[in-house]
mmCIF file of C-alpha atoms in Angstrom:
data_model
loop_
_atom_site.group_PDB
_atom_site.id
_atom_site.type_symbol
_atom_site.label_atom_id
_atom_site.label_comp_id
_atom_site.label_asym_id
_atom_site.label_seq_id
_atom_site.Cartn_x
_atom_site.Cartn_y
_atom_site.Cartn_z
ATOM 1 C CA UNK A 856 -10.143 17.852 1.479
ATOM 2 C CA UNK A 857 -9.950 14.219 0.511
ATOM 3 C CA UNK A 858 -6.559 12.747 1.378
ATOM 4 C CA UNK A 859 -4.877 9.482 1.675
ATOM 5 C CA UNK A 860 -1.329 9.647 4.164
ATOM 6 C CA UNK A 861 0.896 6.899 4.195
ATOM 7 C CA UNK A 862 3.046 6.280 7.331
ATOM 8 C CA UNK A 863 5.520 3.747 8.560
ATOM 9 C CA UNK A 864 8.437 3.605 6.450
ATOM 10 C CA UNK A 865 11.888 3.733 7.064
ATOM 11 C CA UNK A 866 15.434 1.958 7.318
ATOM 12 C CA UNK A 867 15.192 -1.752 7.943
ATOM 13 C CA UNK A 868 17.735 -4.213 7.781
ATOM 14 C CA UNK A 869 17.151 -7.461 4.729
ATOM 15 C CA UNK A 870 15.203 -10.001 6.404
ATOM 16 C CA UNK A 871 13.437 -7.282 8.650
ATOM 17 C CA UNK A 872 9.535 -6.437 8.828
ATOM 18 C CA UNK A 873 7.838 -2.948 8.468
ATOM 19 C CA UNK A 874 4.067 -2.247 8.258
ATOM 20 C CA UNK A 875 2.723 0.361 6.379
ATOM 21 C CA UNK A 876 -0.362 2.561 7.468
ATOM 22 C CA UNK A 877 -2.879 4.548 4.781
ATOM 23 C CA UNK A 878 -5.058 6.408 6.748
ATOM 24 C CA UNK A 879 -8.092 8.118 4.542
ATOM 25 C CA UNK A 880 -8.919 12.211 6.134
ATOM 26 C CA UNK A 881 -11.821 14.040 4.532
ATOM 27 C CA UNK A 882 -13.820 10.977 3.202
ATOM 28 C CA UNK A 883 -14.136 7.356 4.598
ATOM 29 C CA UNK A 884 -12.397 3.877 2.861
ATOM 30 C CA UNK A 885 -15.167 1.676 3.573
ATOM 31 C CA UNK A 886 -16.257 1.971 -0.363
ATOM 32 C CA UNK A 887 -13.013 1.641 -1.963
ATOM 33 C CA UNK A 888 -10.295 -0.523 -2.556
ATOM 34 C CA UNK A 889 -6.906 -0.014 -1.594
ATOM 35 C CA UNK A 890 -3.747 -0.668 -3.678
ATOM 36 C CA UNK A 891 -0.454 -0.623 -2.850
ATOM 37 C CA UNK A 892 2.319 0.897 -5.160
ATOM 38 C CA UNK A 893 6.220 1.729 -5.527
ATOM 39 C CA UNK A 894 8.606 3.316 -6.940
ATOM 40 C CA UNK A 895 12.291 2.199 -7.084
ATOM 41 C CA UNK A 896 15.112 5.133 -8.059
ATOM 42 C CA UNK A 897 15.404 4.631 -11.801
ATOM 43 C CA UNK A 898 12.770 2.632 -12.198
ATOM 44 C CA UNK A 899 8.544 2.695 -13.350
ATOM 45 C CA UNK A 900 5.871 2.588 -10.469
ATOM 46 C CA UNK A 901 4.683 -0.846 -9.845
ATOM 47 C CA UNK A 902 1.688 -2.464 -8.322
ATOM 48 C CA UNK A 903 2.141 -4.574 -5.257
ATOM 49 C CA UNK A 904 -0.832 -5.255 -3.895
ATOM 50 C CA UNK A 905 -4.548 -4.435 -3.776
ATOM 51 C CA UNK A 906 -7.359 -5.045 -1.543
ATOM 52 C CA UNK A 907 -10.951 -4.641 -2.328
ATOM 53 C CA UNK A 908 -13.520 -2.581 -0.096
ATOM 54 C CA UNK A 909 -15.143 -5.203 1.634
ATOM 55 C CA UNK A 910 -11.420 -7.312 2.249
ATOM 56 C CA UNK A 911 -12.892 -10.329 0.257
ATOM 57 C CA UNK A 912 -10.187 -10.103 -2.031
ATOM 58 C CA UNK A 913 -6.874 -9.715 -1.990
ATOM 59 C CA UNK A 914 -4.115 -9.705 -5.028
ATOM 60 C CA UNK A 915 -0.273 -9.663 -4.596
ATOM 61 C CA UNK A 916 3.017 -8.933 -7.330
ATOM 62 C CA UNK A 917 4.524 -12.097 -7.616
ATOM 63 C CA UNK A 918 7.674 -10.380 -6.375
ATOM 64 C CA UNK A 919 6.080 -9.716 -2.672
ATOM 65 C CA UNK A 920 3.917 -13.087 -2.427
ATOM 66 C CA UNK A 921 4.290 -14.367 0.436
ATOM 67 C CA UNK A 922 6.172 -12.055 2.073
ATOM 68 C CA UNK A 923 3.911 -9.287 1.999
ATOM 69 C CA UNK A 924 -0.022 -9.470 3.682
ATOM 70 C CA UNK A 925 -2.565 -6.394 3.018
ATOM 71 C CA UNK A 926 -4.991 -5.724 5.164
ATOM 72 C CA UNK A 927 -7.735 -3.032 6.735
ATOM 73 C CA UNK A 928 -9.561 -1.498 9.171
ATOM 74 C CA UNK A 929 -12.508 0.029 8.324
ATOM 75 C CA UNK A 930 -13.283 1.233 11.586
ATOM 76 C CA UNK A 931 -9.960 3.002 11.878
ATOM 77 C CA UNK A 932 -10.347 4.020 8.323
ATOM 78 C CA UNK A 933 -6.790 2.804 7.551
ATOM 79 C CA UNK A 934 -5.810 0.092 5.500
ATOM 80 C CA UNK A 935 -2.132 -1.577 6.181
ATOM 81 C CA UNK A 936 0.556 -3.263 4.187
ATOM 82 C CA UNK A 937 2.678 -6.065 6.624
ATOM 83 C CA UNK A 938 6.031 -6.284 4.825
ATOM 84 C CA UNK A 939 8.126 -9.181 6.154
ATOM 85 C CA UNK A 940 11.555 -10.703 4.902
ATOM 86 C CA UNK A 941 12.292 -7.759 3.374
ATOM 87 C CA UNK A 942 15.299 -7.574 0.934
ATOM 88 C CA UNK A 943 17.217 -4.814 -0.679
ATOM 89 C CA UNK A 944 15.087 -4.604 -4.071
ATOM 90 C CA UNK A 945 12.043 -3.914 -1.936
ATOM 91 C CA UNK A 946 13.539 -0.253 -1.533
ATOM 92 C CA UNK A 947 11.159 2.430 -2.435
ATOM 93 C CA UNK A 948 8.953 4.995 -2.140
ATOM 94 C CA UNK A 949 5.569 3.188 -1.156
ATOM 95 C CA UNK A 950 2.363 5.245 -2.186
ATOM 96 C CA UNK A 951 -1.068 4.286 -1.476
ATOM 97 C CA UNK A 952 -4.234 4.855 -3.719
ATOM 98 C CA UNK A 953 -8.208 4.401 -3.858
ATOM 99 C CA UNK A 954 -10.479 3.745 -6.325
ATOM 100 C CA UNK A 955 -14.065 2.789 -6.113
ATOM 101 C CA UNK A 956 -14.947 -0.828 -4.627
ATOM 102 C CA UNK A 957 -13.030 -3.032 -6.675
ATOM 103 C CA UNK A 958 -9.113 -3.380 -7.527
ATOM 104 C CA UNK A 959 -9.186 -2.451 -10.913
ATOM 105 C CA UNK A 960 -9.472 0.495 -13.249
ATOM 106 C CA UNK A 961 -7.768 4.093 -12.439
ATOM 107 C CA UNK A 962 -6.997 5.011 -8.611
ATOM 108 C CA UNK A 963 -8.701 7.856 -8.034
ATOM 109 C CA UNK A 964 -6.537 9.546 -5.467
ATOM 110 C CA UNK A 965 -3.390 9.276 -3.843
ATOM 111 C CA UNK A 966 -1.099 9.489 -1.007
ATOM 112 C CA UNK A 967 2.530 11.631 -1.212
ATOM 113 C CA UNK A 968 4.338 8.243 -0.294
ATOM 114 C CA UNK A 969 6.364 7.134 2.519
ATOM 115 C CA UNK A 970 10.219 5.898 1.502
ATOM 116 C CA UNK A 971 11.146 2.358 2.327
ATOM 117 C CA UNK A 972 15.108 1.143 2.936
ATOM 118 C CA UNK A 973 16.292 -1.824 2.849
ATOM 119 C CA UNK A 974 20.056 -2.172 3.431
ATOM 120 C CA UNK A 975 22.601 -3.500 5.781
#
């Protein structure tokens, strides 16, 4: 069964760091590209980053740029999102997703999320 777990969320204070693990079971991330989403209560999912399969490329929401670094690990089959100087409105669920080799087009599958708090 092909499945993408996030891990590595939790309660942080604003200004505080968390990284966030997707690890890929049943198939291996080497051909796709990883993006990063969330979901605020209330509010649509957004993209916040996205890395392609080979790492060449990178891309960012202008509302974590800067302050946010993807990255991966083929060998560990796990791709990771640093999150540093975090502030309240980063609070969310944070799901990862796959598609084929390049950031673009539909993700193909998807993780169940991991929740993200930011608050003093």
């Amino acid at each position: 069964q092909l499945q993408l777990v996030e891990s590595g969320g939790g309660l942080v204070q604003p200004g505080g760091s968390l990284r966030l693990s997707c690890a890929a079971s049943g198939f291996t991330l080497e051909h796709y590209a990883i993006g990063w989403f969330r979901q605020a209560p209330g509010k649509e999912r957004e993209g916040v980053s996205c890395i392609t399969a080979t790492g060449a490329s990178t891309n960012y929401a202008d509302s974590v740029m800067g302050r946010f670094t993807i990255s991966r690990d083929n060998a560990k089959n796990t791709v990771y999102l640093q999150m540093n100087s975090l502030k309240p409105e980063d609070t969310a669920v944070y799901y990862c997703a796959a598609t084929y080799y390049f950031c673009s087009g539909v993700m193909d599958y998807w993780g169940k999320g991991t929740l993200v708090t930011v608050s003093s």
